[in-house]
PDB file of C-alpha atoms in Angstrom:
ATOM      1  CA  MET A  27      66.768 -19.221 -35.543  1.00 69.00           C
ATOM      2  CA  PRO A  28      69.214 -17.384 -33.281  1.00 88.00           C
ATOM      3  CA  ILE A  29      67.970 -16.498 -29.797  1.00 95.00           C
ATOM      4  CA  MET A  30      68.513 -12.743 -30.339  1.00 96.00           C
ATOM      5  CA  ILE A  31      66.229 -12.714 -33.392  1.00 96.00           C
ATOM      6  CA  SER A  32      63.583 -14.768 -31.601  1.00 96.00           C
ATOM      7  CA  THR A  33      63.741 -12.498 -28.573  1.00 97.00           C
ATOM      8  CA  MET A  34      63.472  -9.284 -30.582  1.00 98.00           C
ATOM      9  CA  ILE A  35      60.614 -10.608 -32.708  1.00 98.00           C
ATOM     10  CA  SER A  36      58.774 -11.782 -29.602  1.00 98.00           C
ATOM     11  CA  LEU A  37      59.252  -8.426 -27.904  1.00 98.00           C
ATOM     12  CA  SER A  38      58.125  -6.611 -31.065  1.00 98.00           C
ATOM     13  CA  LEU A  39      54.955  -8.679 -31.322  1.00 98.00           C
ATOM     14  CA  ILE A  40      54.160  -8.331 -27.615  1.00 98.00           C
ATOM     15  CA  LEU A  41      54.567  -4.548 -27.669  1.00 98.00           C
ATOM     16  CA  CYS A  42      52.561  -4.180 -30.896  1.00 98.00           C
ATOM     17  CA  ALA A  43      49.776  -6.343 -29.515  1.00 98.00           C
ATOM     18  CA  ALA A  44      49.800  -4.503 -26.190  1.00 98.00           C
ATOM     19  CA  ILE A  45      49.424  -1.030 -27.703  1.00 98.00           C
ATOM     20  CA  PHE A  46      46.833  -2.215 -30.213  1.00 98.00           C
ATOM     21  CA  GLY A  47      44.865  -3.824 -27.397  1.00 98.00           C
ATOM     22  CA  PHE A  48      45.154  -0.706 -25.266  1.00 97.00           C
ATOM     23  CA  PHE A  49      43.706   1.536 -27.975  1.00 98.00           C
ATOM     24  CA  TYR A  50      41.104  -1.080 -28.918  1.00 98.00           C
ATOM     25  CA  ALA A  51      39.824  -1.357 -25.341  1.00 96.00           C
ATOM     26  CA  TRP A  52      39.013   2.365 -25.371  1.00 96.00           C
ATOM     27  CA  ILE A  53      36.816   1.795 -28.432  1.00 95.00           C
ATOM     28  CA  CYS A  54      34.812  -1.213 -27.341  1.00 94.00           C
ATOM     29  CA  SER A  55      34.300  -0.564 -23.651  1.00 93.00           C
ATOM     30  CA  THR A  56      35.756   2.504 -21.994  1.00 96.00           C
ATOM     31  CA  MET A  57      34.325   5.243 -24.203  1.00 96.00           C
ATOM     32  CA  TRP A  58      30.978   3.502 -24.674  1.00 95.00           C
ATOM     33  CA  GLY A  59      30.708   3.205 -20.905  1.00 96.00           C
ATOM     34  CA  LEU A  60      31.618   6.842 -20.378  1.00 98.00           C
ATOM     35  CA  ASP A  61      29.188   7.957 -23.090  1.00 98.00           C
ATOM     36  CA  ALA A  62      26.416   6.078 -21.279  1.00 97.00           C
ATOM     37  CA  ALA A  63      27.262   7.653 -17.911  1.00 98.00           C
ATOM     38  CA  ASP A  64      26.253  10.999 -16.469  1.00 98.00           C
ATOM     39  CA  PRO A  65      28.531  13.435 -18.376  1.00 98.00           C
ATOM     40  CA  ARG A  66      29.765  14.957 -15.110  1.00 98.00           C
ATOM     41  CA  ILE A  67      30.975  11.509 -14.075  1.00 98.00           C
ATOM     42  CA  ALA A  68      32.366  10.841 -17.566  1.00 98.00           C
ATOM     43  CA  ILE A  69      34.448  14.027 -17.488  1.00 98.00           C
ATOM     44  CA  SER A  70      35.803  13.275 -14.014  1.00 98.00           C
ATOM     45  CA  ALA A  71      36.525   9.659 -14.896  1.00 98.00           C
ATOM     46  CA  MET A  72      38.312  10.584 -18.129  1.00 98.00           C
ATOM     47  CA  GLN A  73      40.380  13.183 -16.293  1.00 98.00           C
ATOM     48  CA  ALA A  74      41.420  10.533 -13.764  1.00 97.00           C
ATOM     49  CA  MET A  75      42.210   7.920 -16.440  1.00 97.00           C
ATOM     50  CA  ASN A  76      44.266  10.380 -18.488  1.00 96.00           C
ATOM     51  CA  ALA A  77      46.220  11.374 -15.388  1.00 96.00           C
ATOM     52  CA  SER A  78      46.906   7.757 -14.461  1.00 96.00           C
ATOM     53  CA  VAL A  79      47.986   6.469 -17.886  1.00 94.00           C
ATOM     54  CA  ARG A  80      51.400   8.106 -17.675  1.00 90.00           C
ATOM     55  CA  ASN A  81      53.080   5.258 -15.853  1.00 94.00           C
ATOM     56  CA  ALA A  82      55.889   2.715 -16.081  1.00 95.00           C
ATOM     57  CA  VAL A  83      53.569  -0.061 -17.238  1.00 94.00           C
ATOM     58  CA  PHE A  84      52.179   1.901 -20.199  1.00 96.00           C
ATOM     59  CA  ALA A  85      55.410   3.622 -21.289  1.00 96.00           C
ATOM     60  CA  PRO A  86      57.231   0.585 -22.767  1.00 96.00           C
ATOM     61  CA  ALA A  87      54.370  -0.255 -25.123  1.00 97.00           C
ATOM     62  CA  PHE A  88      53.611   3.346 -26.073  1.00 98.00           C
ATOM     63  CA  PHE A  89      57.160   4.687 -26.475  1.00 98.00           C
ATOM     64  CA  GLY A  90      59.140   1.461 -26.880  1.00 98.00           C
ATOM     65  CA  THR A  91      57.191  -0.142 -29.722  1.00 98.00           C
ATOM     66  CA  PRO A  92      58.727   1.846 -32.603  1.00 98.00           C
ATOM     67  CA  LEU A  93      62.216   1.536 -31.098  1.00 98.00           C
ATOM     68  CA  VAL A  94      61.969  -2.234 -30.690  1.00 98.00           C
ATOM     69  CA  LEU A  95      60.470  -2.627 -34.172  1.00 98.00           C
ATOM     70  CA  ALA A  96      63.334  -0.585 -35.648  1.00 98.00           C
ATOM     71  CA  ALA A  97      65.929  -2.603 -33.728  1.00 98.00           C
ATOM     72  CA  THR A  98      64.291  -5.833 -34.892  1.00 98.00           C
ATOM     73  CA  ALA A  99      64.296  -4.573 -38.489  1.00 98.00           C
ATOM     74  CA  ALA A 100      67.989  -3.676 -38.237  1.00 98.00           C
ATOM     75  CA  LEU A 101      68.864  -7.070 -36.773  1.00 98.00           C
ATOM     76  CA  LEU A 102      66.901  -8.887 -39.471  1.00 98.00           C
ATOM     77  CA  TRP A 103      68.512  -6.762 -42.184  1.00 97.00           C
ATOM     78  CA  ALA A 104      71.983  -7.545 -40.821  1.00 97.00           C
ATOM     79  CA  ARG A 105      71.142 -11.258 -40.831  1.00 96.00           C
ATOM     80  CA  ASP A 106      69.963 -11.057 -44.448  1.00 95.00           C
ATOM     81  CA  TYR A 107      66.227 -11.430 -43.790  1.00 96.00           C
ATOM     82  CA  LYS A 108      65.524  -8.467 -46.073  1.00 97.00           C
ATOM     83  CA  THR A 109      61.775  -8.923 -46.640  1.00 97.00           C
ATOM     84  CA  SER A 110      61.071  -9.430 -42.949  1.00 98.00           C
ATOM     85  CA  ALA A 111      63.309  -6.478 -42.084  1.00 98.00           C
ATOM     86  CA  LYS A 112      61.347  -4.215 -44.432  1.00 98.00           C
ATOM     87  CA  LEU A 113      58.050  -5.352 -42.924  1.00 98.00           C
ATOM     88  CA  PHE A 114      59.251  -4.714 -39.365  1.00 98.00           C
ATOM     89  CA  ALA A 115      60.600  -1.294 -40.413  1.00 98.00           C
ATOM     90  CA  LEU A 116      57.269  -0.444 -42.068  1.00 98.00           C
ATOM     91  CA  SER A 117      55.446  -1.637 -38.968  1.00 98.00           C
ATOM     92  CA  GLY A 118      57.545   0.698 -36.823  1.00 98.00           C
ATOM     93  CA  ALA A 119      56.985   3.634 -39.177  1.00 98.00           C
ATOM     94  CA  VAL A 120      53.210   3.081 -39.253  1.00 98.00           C
ATOM     95  CA  TYR A 121      52.959   2.939 -35.475  1.00 98.00           C
ATOM     96  CA  LEU A 122      55.359   5.866 -34.992  1.00 98.00           C
ATOM     97  CA  CYS A 123      53.425   8.161 -37.337  1.00 98.00           C
ATOM     98  CA  PHE A 124      49.827   7.050 -36.831  1.00 98.00           C
ATOM     99  CA  GLY A 125      49.985   5.762 -33.265  1.00 97.00           C
ATOM    100  CA  LEU A 126      52.563   7.590 -31.180  1.00 98.00           C
ATOM    101  CA  ILE A 127      52.857  10.908 -33.049  1.00 98.00           C
ATOM    102  CA  LEU A 128      49.114  11.090 -33.732  1.00 98.00           C
ATOM    103  CA  THR A 129      48.469  10.567 -30.026  1.00 98.00           C
ATOM    104  CA  MET A 130      50.961  13.260 -29.037  1.00 98.00           C
ATOM    105  CA  LEU A 131      49.615  15.771 -31.572  1.00 98.00           C
ATOM    106  CA  VAL A 132      45.871  15.144 -31.182  1.00 98.00           C
ATOM    107  CA  ASN A 133      44.719  13.003 -28.255  1.00 97.00           C
ATOM    108  CA  VAL A 134      47.148  14.339 -25.645  1.00 97.00           C
ATOM    109  CA  PRO A 135      46.272  18.005 -26.277  1.00 98.00           C
ATOM    110  CA  MET A 136      42.584  17.086 -26.091  1.00 98.00           C
ATOM    111  CA  ASN A 137      43.234  15.273 -22.803  1.00 98.00           C
ATOM    112  CA  GLU A 138      45.180  18.228 -21.418  1.00 98.00           C
ATOM    113  CA  ALA A 139      42.370  20.626 -22.352  1.00 98.00           C
ATOM    114  CA  LEU A 140      39.839  18.355 -20.627  1.00 98.00           C
ATOM    115  CA  ALA A 141      42.084  18.183 -17.551  1.00 98.00           C
ATOM    116  CA  ARG A 142      41.874  21.967 -17.150  1.00 98.00           C
ATOM    117  CA  ILE A 143      38.070  21.929 -17.074  1.00 98.00           C
ATOM    118  CA  VAL A 144      36.274  22.210 -13.769  1.00 98.00           C
ATOM    119  CA  VAL A 145      33.380  19.778 -14.008  1.00 98.00           C
ATOM    120  CA  PRO A 146      30.193  21.849 -14.045  1.00 98.00           C
ATOM    121  CA  GLU A 147      27.313  20.930 -11.779  1.00 97.00           C
ATOM    122  CA  ASP A 148      24.859  21.791 -14.543  1.00 98.00           C
ATOM    123  CA  LEU A 149      23.972  18.626 -16.484  1.00 98.00           C
ATOM    124  CA  ASP A 150      23.464  20.427 -19.815  1.00 98.00           C
ATOM    125  CA  ALA A 151      26.794  22.235 -19.571  1.00 98.00           C
ATOM    126  CA  ALA A 152      28.596  18.984 -18.701  1.00 98.00           C
ATOM    127  CA  SER A 153      26.835  17.200 -21.549  1.00 98.00           C
ATOM    128  CA  ALA A 154      27.994  19.830 -24.046  1.00 98.00           C
ATOM    129  CA  ILE A 155      31.586  19.585 -22.803  1.00 98.00           C
ATOM    130  CA  TRP A 156      31.545  15.790 -22.966  1.00 98.00           C
ATOM    131  CA  GLN A 157      30.030  15.665 -26.455  1.00 98.00           C
ATOM    132  CA  ASP A 158      32.566  18.197 -27.761  1.00 98.00           C
ATOM    133  CA  TYR A 159      35.358  16.041 -26.347  1.00 98.00           C
ATOM    134  CA  SER A 160      34.142  12.466 -26.809  1.00 98.00           C
ATOM    135  CA  LYS A 161      33.194  12.424 -30.490  1.00 97.00           C
ATOM    136  CA  PRO A 162      36.446  13.808 -31.923  1.00 98.00           C
ATOM    137  CA  TRP A 163      38.570  11.960 -29.354  1.00 98.00           C
ATOM    138  CA  GLN A 164      36.941   8.687 -30.375  1.00 98.00           C
ATOM    139  CA  PHE A 165      37.503   9.391 -34.077  1.00 98.00           C
ATOM    140  CA  TRP A 166      41.221   9.888 -33.491  1.00 98.00           C
ATOM    141  CA  ASN A 167      41.392   6.922 -31.146  1.00 98.00           C
ATOM    142  CA  GLN A 168      39.810   4.735 -33.822  1.00 98.00           C
ATOM    143  CA  SER A 169      42.404   6.028 -36.294  1.00 98.00           C
ATOM    144  CA  ARG A 170      45.324   5.133 -34.035  1.00 98.00           C
ATOM    145  CA  THR A 171      43.726   1.774 -33.239  1.00 98.00           C
ATOM    146  CA  VAL A 172      43.480   0.858 -36.928  1.00 98.00           C
ATOM    147  CA  ALA A 173      47.073   2.008 -37.465  1.00 98.00           C
ATOM    148  CA  SER A 174      48.318   0.021 -34.470  1.00 98.00           C
ATOM    149  CA  GLY A 175      46.436  -3.051 -35.653  1.00 98.00           C
ATOM    150  CA  PHE A 176      47.982  -2.651 -39.095  1.00 98.00           C
ATOM    151  CA  ALA A 177      51.447  -2.267 -37.547  1.00 98.00           C
ATOM    152  CA  PHE A 178      50.878  -5.482 -35.596  1.00 98.00           C
ATOM    153  CA  LEU A 179      49.730  -7.259 -38.768  1.00 98.00           C
ATOM    154  CA  LEU A 180      52.853  -6.113 -40.626  1.00 98.00           C
ATOM    155  CA  ALA A 181      55.040  -7.504 -37.833  1.00 98.00           C
ATOM    156  CA  VAL A 182      53.152 -10.809 -37.923  1.00 98.00           C
ATOM    157  CA  ILE A 183      53.613 -11.033 -41.697  1.00 98.00           C
ATOM    158  CA  GLY A 184      57.290 -10.178 -41.233  1.00 98.00           C
ATOM    159  CA  THR A 185      57.548 -13.042 -38.759  1.00 97.00           C
ATOM    160  CA  LEU A 186      55.815 -15.463 -41.095  1.00 97.00           C
ATOM    161  CA  LYS A 187      58.117 -14.448 -43.954  1.00 96.00           C
ATOM    162  CA  LEU A 188      61.107 -15.679 -41.946  1.00 93.00           C
ATOM    163  CA  SER A 189      60.332 -19.259 -42.927  1.00 78.00           C
ATOM    164  CA  VAL A 190      60.750 -18.301 -46.599  1.00 60.00           C
ATOM    165  CA  ARG A 191      64.306 -16.975 -46.171  1.00 51.00           C
ATOM    166  CA  PRO A 192      67.340 -16.832 -48.316  1.00 52.00           C
ATOM    167  CA  LEU A 193      66.811 -15.485 -51.850  1.00 48.00           C
ATOM    168  CA  GLU A 194      64.281 -12.832 -50.892  1.00 45.00           C
TER     169      GLU A 194
END
């Protein structure tokens, strides 16, 4: 297999796995930990995490994944790996729509609204704010996690289909 195809497939799989793992970690540790904490601490911690996530380490996986998947699909299509190309293209579309765009339309606005809140000293008030934020945020995070996992699976299947090549 040519080095360019191997490189692009590897990069596609790494980015898909990275973003899936990022979203998954919020489900199985971060949000459960914040839900168990004092809501005043949870709000402050979530504000800090949301402010820090916009960085050069996160950006390639979040923004680059659909671009790399599309480039991989185009390369595979040009090299006549049609089935694999379709799977990589579908993977990119799934992540783009239900990972990146979903995040930008739902989770980011929720994060920005939480960022504007001054953490109340009153425990009941903080608890109400946290509950109103955490439950829906987690629902949408679970949705983008499932979508990202599915996108990763499609890319893996596309990779495995490469061994079945020509008359696809």
